[in-house]
Short mmCIF file of C-alpha atoms in Angstrom, two decimals:
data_model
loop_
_atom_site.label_atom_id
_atom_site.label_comp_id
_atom_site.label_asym_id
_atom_site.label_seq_id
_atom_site.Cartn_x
_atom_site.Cartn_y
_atom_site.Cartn_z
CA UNK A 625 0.00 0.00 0.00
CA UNK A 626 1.44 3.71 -0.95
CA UNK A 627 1.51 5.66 1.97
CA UNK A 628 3.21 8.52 0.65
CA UNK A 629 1.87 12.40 0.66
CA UNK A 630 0.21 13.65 -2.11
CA UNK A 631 1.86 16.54 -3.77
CA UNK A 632 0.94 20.10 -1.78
CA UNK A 633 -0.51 22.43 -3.84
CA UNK A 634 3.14 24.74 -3.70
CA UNK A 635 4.63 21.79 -4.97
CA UNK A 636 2.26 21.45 -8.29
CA UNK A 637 2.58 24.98 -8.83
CA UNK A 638 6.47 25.04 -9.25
CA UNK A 639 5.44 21.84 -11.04
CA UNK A 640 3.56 23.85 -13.65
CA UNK A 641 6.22 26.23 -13.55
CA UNK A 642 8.54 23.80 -15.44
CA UNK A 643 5.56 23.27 -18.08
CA UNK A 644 5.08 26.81 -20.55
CA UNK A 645 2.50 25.09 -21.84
CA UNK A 646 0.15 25.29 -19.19
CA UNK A 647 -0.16 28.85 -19.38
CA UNK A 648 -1.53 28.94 -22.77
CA UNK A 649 -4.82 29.99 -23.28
CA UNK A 650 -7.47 28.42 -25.40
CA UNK A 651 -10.77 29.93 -26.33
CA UNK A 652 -10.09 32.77 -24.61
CA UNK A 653 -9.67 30.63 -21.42
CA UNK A 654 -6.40 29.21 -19.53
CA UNK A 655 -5.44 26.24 -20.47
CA UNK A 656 -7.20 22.82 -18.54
CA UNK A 657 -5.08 19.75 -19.78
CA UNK A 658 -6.67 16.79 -19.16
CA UNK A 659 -5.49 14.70 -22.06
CA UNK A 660 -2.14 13.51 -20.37
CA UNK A 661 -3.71 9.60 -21.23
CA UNK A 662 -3.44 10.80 -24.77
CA UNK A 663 0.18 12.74 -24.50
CA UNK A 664 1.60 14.41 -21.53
CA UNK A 665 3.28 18.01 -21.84
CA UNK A 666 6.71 18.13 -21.34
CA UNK A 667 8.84 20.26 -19.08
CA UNK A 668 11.58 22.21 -19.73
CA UNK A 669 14.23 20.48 -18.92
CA UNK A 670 13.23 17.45 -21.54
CA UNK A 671 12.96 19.98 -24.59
CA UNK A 672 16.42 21.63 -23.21
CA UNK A 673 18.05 17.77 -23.37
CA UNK A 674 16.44 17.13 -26.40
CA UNK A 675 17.64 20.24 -28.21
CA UNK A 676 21.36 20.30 -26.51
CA UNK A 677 21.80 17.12 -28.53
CA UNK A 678 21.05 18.54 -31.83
CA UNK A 679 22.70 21.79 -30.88
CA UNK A 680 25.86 20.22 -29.72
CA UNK A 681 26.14 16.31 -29.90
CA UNK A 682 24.34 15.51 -32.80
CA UNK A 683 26.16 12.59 -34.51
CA UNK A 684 25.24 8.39 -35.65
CA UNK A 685 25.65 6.16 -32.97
CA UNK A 686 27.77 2.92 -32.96
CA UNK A 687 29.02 4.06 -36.04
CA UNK A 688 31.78 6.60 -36.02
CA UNK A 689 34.70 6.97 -34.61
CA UNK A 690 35.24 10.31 -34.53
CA UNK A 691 34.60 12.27 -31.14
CA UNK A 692 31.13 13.44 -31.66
CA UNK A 693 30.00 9.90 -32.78
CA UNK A 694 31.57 8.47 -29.39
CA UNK A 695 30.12 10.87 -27.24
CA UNK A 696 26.69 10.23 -28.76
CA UNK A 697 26.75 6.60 -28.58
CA UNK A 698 28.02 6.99 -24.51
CA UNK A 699 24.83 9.57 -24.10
CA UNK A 700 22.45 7.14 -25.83
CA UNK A 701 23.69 4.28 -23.48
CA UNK A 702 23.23 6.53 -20.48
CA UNK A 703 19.89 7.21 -21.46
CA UNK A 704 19.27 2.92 -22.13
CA UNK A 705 20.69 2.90 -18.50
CA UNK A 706 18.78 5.30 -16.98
CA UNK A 707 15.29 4.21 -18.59
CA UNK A 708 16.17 0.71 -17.46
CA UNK A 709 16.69 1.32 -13.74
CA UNK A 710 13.64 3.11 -13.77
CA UNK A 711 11.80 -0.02 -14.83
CA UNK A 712 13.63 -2.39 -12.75
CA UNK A 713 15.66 -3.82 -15.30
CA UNK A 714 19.04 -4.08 -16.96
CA UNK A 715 20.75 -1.89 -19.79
CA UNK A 716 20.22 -4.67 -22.35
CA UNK A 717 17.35 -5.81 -21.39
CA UNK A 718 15.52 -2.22 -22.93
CA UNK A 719 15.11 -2.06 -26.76
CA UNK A 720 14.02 1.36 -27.96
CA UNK A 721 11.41 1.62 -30.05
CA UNK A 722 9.09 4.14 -32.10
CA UNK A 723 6.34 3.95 -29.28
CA UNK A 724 4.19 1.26 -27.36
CA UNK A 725 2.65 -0.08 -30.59
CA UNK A 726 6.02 -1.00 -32.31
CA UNK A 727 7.13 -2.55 -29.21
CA UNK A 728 4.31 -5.32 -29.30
CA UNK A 729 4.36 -5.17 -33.28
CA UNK A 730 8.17 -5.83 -33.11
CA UNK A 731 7.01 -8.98 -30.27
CA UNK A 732 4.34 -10.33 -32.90
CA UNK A 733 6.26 -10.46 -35.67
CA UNK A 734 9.85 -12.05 -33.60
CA UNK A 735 6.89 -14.60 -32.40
CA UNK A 736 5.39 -15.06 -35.79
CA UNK A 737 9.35 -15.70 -37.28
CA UNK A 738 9.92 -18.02 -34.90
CA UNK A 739 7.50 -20.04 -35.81
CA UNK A 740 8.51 -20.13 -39.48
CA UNK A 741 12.26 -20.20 -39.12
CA UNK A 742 12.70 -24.20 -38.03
CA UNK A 743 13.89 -26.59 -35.10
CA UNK A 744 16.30 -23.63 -33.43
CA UNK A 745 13.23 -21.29 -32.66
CA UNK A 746 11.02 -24.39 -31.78
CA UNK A 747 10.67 -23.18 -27.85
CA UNK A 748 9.15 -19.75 -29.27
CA UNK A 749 7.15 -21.04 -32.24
CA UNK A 750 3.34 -21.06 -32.17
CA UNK A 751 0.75 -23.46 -33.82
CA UNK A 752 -2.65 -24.04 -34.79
CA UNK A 753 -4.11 -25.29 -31.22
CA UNK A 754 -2.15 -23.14 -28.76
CA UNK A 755 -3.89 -19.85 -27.62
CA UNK A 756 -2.80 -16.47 -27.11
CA UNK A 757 -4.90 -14.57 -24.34
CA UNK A 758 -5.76 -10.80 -23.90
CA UNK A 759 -8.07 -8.80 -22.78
CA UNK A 760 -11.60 -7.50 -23.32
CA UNK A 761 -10.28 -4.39 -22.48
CA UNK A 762 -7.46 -3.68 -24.42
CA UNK A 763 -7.26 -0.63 -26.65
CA UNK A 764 -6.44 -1.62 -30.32
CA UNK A 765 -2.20 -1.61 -30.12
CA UNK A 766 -2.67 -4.86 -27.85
CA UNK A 767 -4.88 -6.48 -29.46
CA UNK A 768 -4.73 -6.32 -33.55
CA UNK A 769 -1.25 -7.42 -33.41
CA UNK A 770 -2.05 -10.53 -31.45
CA UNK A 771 -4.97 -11.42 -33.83
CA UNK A 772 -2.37 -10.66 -36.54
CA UNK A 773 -0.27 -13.27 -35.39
CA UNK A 774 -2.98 -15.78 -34.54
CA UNK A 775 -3.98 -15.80 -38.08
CA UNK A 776 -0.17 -15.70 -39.62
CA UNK A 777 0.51 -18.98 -37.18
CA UNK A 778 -2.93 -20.93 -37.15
CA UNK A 779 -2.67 -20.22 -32.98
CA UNK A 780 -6.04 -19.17 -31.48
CA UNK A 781 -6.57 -15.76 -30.11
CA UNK A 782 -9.00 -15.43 -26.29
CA UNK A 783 -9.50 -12.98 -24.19
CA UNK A 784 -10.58 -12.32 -20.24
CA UNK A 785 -14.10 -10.55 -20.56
CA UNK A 786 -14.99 -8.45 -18.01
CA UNK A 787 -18.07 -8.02 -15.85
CA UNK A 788 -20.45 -5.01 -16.08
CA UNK A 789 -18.06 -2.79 -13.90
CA UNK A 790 -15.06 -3.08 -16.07
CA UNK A 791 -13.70 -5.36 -13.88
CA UNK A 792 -11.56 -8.37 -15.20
CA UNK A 793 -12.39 -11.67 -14.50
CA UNK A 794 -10.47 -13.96 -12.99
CA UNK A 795 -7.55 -15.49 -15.08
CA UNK A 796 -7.34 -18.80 -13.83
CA UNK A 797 -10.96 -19.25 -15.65
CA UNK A 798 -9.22 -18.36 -19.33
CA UNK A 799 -5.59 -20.16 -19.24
CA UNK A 800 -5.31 -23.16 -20.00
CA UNK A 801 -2.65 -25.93 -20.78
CA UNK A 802 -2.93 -24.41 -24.62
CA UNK A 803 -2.11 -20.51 -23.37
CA UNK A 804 1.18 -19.68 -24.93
CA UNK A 805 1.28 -16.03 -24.64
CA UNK A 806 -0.78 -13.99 -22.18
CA UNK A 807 -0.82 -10.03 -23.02
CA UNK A 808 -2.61 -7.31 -21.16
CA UNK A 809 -2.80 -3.83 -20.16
CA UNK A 810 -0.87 -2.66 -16.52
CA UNK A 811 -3.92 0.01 -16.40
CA UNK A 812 -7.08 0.30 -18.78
CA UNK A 813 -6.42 3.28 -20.84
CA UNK A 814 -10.12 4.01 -20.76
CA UNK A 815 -11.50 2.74 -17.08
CA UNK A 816 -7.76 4.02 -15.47
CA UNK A 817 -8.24 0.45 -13.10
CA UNK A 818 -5.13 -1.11 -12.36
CA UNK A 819 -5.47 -4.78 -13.11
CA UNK A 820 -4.36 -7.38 -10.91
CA UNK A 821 -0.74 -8.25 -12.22
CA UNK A 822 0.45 -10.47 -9.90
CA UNK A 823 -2.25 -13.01 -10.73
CA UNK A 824 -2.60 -12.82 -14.40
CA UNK A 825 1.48 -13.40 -14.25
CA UNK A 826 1.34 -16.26 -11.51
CA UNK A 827 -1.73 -17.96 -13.89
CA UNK A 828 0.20 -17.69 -16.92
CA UNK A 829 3.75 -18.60 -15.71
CA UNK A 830 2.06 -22.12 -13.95
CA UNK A 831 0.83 -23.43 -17.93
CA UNK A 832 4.42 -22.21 -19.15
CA UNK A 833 2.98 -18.98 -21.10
CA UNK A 834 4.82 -15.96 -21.45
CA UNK A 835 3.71 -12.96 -20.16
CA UNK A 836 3.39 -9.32 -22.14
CA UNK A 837 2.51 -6.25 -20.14
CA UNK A 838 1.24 -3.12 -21.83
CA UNK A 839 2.61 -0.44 -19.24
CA UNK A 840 2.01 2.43 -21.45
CA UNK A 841 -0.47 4.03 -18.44
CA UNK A 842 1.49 2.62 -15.51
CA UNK A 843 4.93 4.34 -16.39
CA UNK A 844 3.80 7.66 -15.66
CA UNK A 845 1.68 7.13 -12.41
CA UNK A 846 3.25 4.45 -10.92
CA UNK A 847 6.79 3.10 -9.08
CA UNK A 848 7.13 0.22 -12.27
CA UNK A 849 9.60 -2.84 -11.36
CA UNK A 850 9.10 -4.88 -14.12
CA UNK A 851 11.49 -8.10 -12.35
CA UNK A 852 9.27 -8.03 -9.52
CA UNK A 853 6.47 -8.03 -11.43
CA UNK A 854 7.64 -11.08 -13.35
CA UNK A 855 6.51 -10.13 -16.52
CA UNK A 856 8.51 -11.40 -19.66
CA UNK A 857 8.11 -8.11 -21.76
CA UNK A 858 6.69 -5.12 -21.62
CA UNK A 859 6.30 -2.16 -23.49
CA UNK A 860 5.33 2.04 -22.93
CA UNK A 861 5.79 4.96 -24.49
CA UNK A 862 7.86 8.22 -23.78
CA UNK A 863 5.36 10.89 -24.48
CA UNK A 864 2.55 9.94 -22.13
CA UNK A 865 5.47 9.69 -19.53
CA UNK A 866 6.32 13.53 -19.97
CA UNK A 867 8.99 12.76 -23.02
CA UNK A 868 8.92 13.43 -26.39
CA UNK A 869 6.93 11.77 -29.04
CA UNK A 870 8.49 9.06 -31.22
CA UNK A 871 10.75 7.14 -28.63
CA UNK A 872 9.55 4.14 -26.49
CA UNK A 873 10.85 0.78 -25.18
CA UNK A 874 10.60 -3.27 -24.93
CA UNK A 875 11.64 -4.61 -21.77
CA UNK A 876 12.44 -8.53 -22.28
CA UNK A 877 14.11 -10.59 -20.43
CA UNK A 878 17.48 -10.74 -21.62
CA UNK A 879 17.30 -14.70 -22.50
CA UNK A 880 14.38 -14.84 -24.05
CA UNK A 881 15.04 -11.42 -25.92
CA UNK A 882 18.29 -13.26 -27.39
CA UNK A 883 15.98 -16.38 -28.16
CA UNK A 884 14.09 -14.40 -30.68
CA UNK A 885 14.79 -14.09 -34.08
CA UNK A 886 14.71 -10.33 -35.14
CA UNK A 887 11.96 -8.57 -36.41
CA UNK A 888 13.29 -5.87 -38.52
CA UNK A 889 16.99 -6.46 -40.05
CA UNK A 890 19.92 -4.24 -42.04
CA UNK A 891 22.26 -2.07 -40.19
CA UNK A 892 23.67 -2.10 -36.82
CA UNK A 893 22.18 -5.42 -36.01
CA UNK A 894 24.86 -7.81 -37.07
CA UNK A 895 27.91 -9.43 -36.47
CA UNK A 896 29.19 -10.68 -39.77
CA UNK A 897 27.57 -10.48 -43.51
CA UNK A 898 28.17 -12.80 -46.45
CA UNK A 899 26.65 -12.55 -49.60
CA UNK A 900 24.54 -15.70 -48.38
CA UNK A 901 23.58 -15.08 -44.78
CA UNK A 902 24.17 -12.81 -41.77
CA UNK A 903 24.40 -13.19 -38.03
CA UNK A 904 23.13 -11.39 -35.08
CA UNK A 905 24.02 -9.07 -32.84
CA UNK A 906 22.63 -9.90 -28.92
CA UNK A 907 19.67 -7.76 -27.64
CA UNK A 908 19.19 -4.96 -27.84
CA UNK A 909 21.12 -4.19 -31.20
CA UNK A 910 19.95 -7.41 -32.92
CA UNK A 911 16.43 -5.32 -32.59
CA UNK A 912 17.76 -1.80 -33.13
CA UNK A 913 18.66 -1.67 -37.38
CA UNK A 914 19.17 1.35 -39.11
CA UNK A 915 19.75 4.64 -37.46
CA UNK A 916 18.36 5.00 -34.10
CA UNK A 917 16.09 8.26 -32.42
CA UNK A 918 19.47 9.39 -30.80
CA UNK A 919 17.79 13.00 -28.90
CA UNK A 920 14.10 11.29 -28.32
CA UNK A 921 15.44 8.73 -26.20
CA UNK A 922 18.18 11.16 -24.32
CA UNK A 923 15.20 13.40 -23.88
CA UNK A 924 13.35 10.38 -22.52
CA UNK A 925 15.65 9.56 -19.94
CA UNK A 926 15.70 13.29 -18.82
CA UNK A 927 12.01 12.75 -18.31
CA UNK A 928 12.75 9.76 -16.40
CA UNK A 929 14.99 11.65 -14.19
CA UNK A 930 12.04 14.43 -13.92
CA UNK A 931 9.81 12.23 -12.37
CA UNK A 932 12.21 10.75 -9.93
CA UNK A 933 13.14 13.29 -8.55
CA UNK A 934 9.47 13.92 -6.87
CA UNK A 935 9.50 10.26 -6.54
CA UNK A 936 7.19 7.76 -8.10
CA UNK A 937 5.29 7.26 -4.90
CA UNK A 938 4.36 10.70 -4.41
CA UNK A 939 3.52 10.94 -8.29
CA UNK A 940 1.20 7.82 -7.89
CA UNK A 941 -0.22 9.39 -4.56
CA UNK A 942 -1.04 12.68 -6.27
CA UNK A 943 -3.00 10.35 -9.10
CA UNK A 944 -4.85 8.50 -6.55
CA UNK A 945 -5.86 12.18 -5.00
CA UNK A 946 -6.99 13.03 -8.48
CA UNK A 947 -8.75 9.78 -9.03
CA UNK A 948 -10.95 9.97 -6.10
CA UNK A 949 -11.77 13.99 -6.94
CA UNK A 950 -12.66 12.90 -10.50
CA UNK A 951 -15.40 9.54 -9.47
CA UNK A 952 -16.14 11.11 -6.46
CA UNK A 953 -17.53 14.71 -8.99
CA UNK A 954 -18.83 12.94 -11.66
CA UNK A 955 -20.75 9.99 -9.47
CA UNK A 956 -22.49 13.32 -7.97
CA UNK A 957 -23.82 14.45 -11.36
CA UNK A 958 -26.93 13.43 -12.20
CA UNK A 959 -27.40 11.90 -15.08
CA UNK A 960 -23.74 11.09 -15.64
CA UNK A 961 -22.54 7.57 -15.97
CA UNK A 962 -18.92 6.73 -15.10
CA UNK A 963 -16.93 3.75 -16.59
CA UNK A 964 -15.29 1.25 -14.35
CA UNK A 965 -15.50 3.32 -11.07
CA UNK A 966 -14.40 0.96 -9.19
CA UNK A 967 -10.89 -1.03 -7.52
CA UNK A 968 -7.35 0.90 -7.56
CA UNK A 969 -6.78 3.58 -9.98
CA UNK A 970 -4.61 5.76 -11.51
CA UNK A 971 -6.13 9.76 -11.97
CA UNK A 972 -8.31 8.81 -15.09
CA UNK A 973 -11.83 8.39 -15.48
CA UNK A 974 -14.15 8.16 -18.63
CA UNK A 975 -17.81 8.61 -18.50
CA UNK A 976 -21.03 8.90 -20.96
CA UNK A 977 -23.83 11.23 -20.83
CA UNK A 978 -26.50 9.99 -22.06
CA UNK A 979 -28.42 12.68 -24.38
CA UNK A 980 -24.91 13.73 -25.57
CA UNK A 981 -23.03 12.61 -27.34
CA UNK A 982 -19.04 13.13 -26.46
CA UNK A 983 -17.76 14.81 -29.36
CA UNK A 984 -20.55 17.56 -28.18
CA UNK A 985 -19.24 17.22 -24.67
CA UNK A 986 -15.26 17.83 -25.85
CA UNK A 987 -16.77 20.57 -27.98
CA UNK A 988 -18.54 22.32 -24.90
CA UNK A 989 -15.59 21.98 -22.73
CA UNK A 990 -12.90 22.55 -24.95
CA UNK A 991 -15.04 25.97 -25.32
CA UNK A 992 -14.16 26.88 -21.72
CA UNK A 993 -10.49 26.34 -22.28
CA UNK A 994 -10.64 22.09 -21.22
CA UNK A 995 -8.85 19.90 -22.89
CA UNK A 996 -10.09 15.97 -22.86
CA UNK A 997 -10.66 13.14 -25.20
CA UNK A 998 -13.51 12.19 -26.99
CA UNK A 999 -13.95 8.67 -28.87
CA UNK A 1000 -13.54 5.21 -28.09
CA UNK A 1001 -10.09 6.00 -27.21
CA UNK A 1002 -8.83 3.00 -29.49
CA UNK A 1003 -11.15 0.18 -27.36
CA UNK A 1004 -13.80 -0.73 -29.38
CA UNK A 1005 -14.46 -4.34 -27.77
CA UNK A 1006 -14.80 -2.39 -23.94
CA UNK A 1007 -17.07 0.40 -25.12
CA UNK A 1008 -19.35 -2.32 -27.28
CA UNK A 1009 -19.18 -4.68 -24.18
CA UNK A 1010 -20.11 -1.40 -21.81
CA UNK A 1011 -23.38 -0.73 -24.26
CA UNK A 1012 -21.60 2.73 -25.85
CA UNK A 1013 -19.93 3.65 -28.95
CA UNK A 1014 -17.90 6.34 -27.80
CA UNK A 1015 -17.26 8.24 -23.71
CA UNK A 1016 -15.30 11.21 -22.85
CA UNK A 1017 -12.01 10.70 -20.69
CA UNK A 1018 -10.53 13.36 -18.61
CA UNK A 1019 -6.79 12.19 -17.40
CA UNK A 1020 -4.59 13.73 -15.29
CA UNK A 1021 -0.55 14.04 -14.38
CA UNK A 1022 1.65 15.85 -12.28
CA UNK A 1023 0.46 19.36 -12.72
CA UNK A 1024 -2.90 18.65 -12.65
CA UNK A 1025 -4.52 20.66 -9.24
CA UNK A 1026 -7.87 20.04 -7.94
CA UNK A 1027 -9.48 23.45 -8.70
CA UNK A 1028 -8.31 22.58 -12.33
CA UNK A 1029 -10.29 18.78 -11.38
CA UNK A 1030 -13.54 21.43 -10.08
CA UNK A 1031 -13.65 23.45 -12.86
CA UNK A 1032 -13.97 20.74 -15.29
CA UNK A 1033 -16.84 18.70 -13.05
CA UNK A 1034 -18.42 21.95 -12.97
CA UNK A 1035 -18.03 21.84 -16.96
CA UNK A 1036 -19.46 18.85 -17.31
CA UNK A 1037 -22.84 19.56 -15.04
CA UNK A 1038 -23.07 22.72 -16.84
CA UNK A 1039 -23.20 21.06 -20.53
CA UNK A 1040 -26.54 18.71 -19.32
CA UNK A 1041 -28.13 22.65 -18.77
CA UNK A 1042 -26.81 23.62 -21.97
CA UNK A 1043 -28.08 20.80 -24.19
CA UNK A 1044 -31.16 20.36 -22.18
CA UNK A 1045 -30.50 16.86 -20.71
CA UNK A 1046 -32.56 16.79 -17.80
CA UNK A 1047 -32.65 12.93 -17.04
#
């Protein structure tokens, strides 16, 4: 159980002070971000790393072997080093990626080579009969790549339903002897419930199935040790963690990340080339060809640092503060319905209206200056399991207060006046 202190309100406002963003206006209105589920904003001190690598470091890495290409190939280590202890894991055990989507892409496809390229992959290969289990509430990057590879390999592709809450059954019902691969989200992107990992891993890991966890709304509310947790991979994304766009990471356990065949090949990835045939570099490399996002993930890592120094604790503590404001003011709304309000959150929380619909909702607040998102938020299956096509999700982060948290409940009851919605 988290016992630590919620950020004080002096504390958020230097926060914000690190964020120029935040004191935009829109509509007329200051700014009220609460699209961090979406992307987060970034504070200075990421765009400042980011930029003092083009301005001053910008080179190839393991490449050159001149001075500029050595000293960007030590920064862009650092960076693999400092991401990794922040997970819980080891240098080589984090492959950088585009974002959270080419992280399990890059998974299907090593899984779906495996299973093509003969007896030394045999471990890793899948087969018509063996399963590969989700979730129903997975937004669209963990899911369409799994029923990608179930129809490249034959394999059959489940999932763990859950009940009328949002709520996720229990695993042990869904794996079975057949369950090869087990992949779900950390925290639903859309109900912001954090799902019981320690089950799902222990169910899985008894039938021998590997275990994939989508972190990509855990990194940036909660302390994340990914050994402990006992997953075999996971994935998230830099940008919703306060980095910059187009950088994210696979975690893998170093064996079975050296087990896999690669996913994308050329250069930087090998050892030797012949005309004929070419061997592999270990992990990460053997999953890092062509030229890598040098300043995105040096950035990331300075985001990394940013949010340890207040301590992931605190930052999860401040989320569960923010949670409890945002259930707590919509459940007293009448007429408003709110998604999956209950078990252990994170500061997220969609809800429906009905009588209006939420791109009318984002509309109406965005008028007053609040930012949220509208849509199915790239979860189809949950919404069409919950009875809706589409909800509105407000999310918070670090610099979100609680007056920002009042004037956006006070939004909300305010658009059933204005569109007449009196049930």
């Amino acid at each position: 159980m988290n016992t630590a202190a919620p950020l004080t309100e002096s504390e958020i406002l230097a926060i914000r002070g690190d964020f120029p963003i935040l004191a935009t206006e829109v509509n007329g209105q200051p700014l009220v971000y609460l699209d961090s589920g979406a992307t987060s904003q970034k504070p200075l001190s990421v765009l400042d790393a980011e930029r003092k690598f083009s301005l001053r470091r910008n080179s190839a890495v393991h490449r050159g072997a001149h001075t500029l290409a050595a000293e960007a190939t030590e920064e862009f280590e650092d960076a693999r080093e400092t991401v990794a202890r922040f997970v819980g894991a080891r240098p080589d055990e984090i492959v950088w990626t585009s974002n959270a989507t080419e992280g399990i892409n890059l998974l299907a496809y090593a899984f779906s080579n495996a299973s093509t390229a003969g007896p030394a992959y045999a471990d890793l290969a899948l087969k018509p009969g063996d399963e590969i289990l989700v979730t129903e509430l997975e937004h669209h990057a963990n899911l369409i790549p799994w029923q990608q590879l179930a129809q490249r390999t034959g394999a059959t592709l489940r999932y763990i339903p859950v009940d009328d809450d949002g709520v996720l059954l229990p695993a042990d019902d869904f794996i079975t002897a057949r369950t090869r691969i087990v992949a779900f989200s950390h925290v639903s992107n859309v109900l912001g419930i954090i799902n019981p990992v320690a089950q799902i891993v222990a169910a899985a890991h008894a039938v021998g199935a590997l275990v994939v966890l989508d972190a990509c709304q855990s990194a940036p509310h909660l302390p994340l040790d990914l050994r402990a947790l006992d997953v075999d991979f996971a994935v998230f994304s830099g940008h919703k963690m306060l980095g910059p766009t187009g950088i994210g990471a696979l975690y893998g356990r170093r064996a079975l990340l050296n087990a896999l065949p690669p996913f994308l090949t050329g250069g930087s990835m090998i050892t030797t080339v012949t005309m004929e045939a070419a061997e592999f570099l270990p992990a990460p490399q053997r999953f890092e060809a062509g030229t890598q996002r040098v300043s995105q993930a040096i950035a990331l890592a300075s985001a990394v640092d940013y949010l340890g120094a207040i301590g992931m604790d605190r930052v999860a503590a401040h989320g569960t503060l923010m949670s409890r404001r945002l259930i707590d003011g919509l459940s007293a709304i009448a007429g408003v319905r709110v998604l999956g309000a209950s078990g252990e959150r994170v500061g997220l929380a969609s809800f429906d209206v009905p009588g209006i619909h939420s791109h009318d909702m984002g509309q109406f607040l965005d008028d007053r200056g609040i930012a949220v998102r509208v849509g199915h938020h790239c979860a189809q299956p949950l919404h069409r399991r919950l009875g809706l096509i589409s909800s509105t999700r407000a999310s918070a982060s670090i610099y979100t207060t609680e007056a920002e948290i009042d004037f956006f409940l006070q939004g909300v009851a305010d658009a059933r006046t204005f569109f007449g919605v009196t049930s």
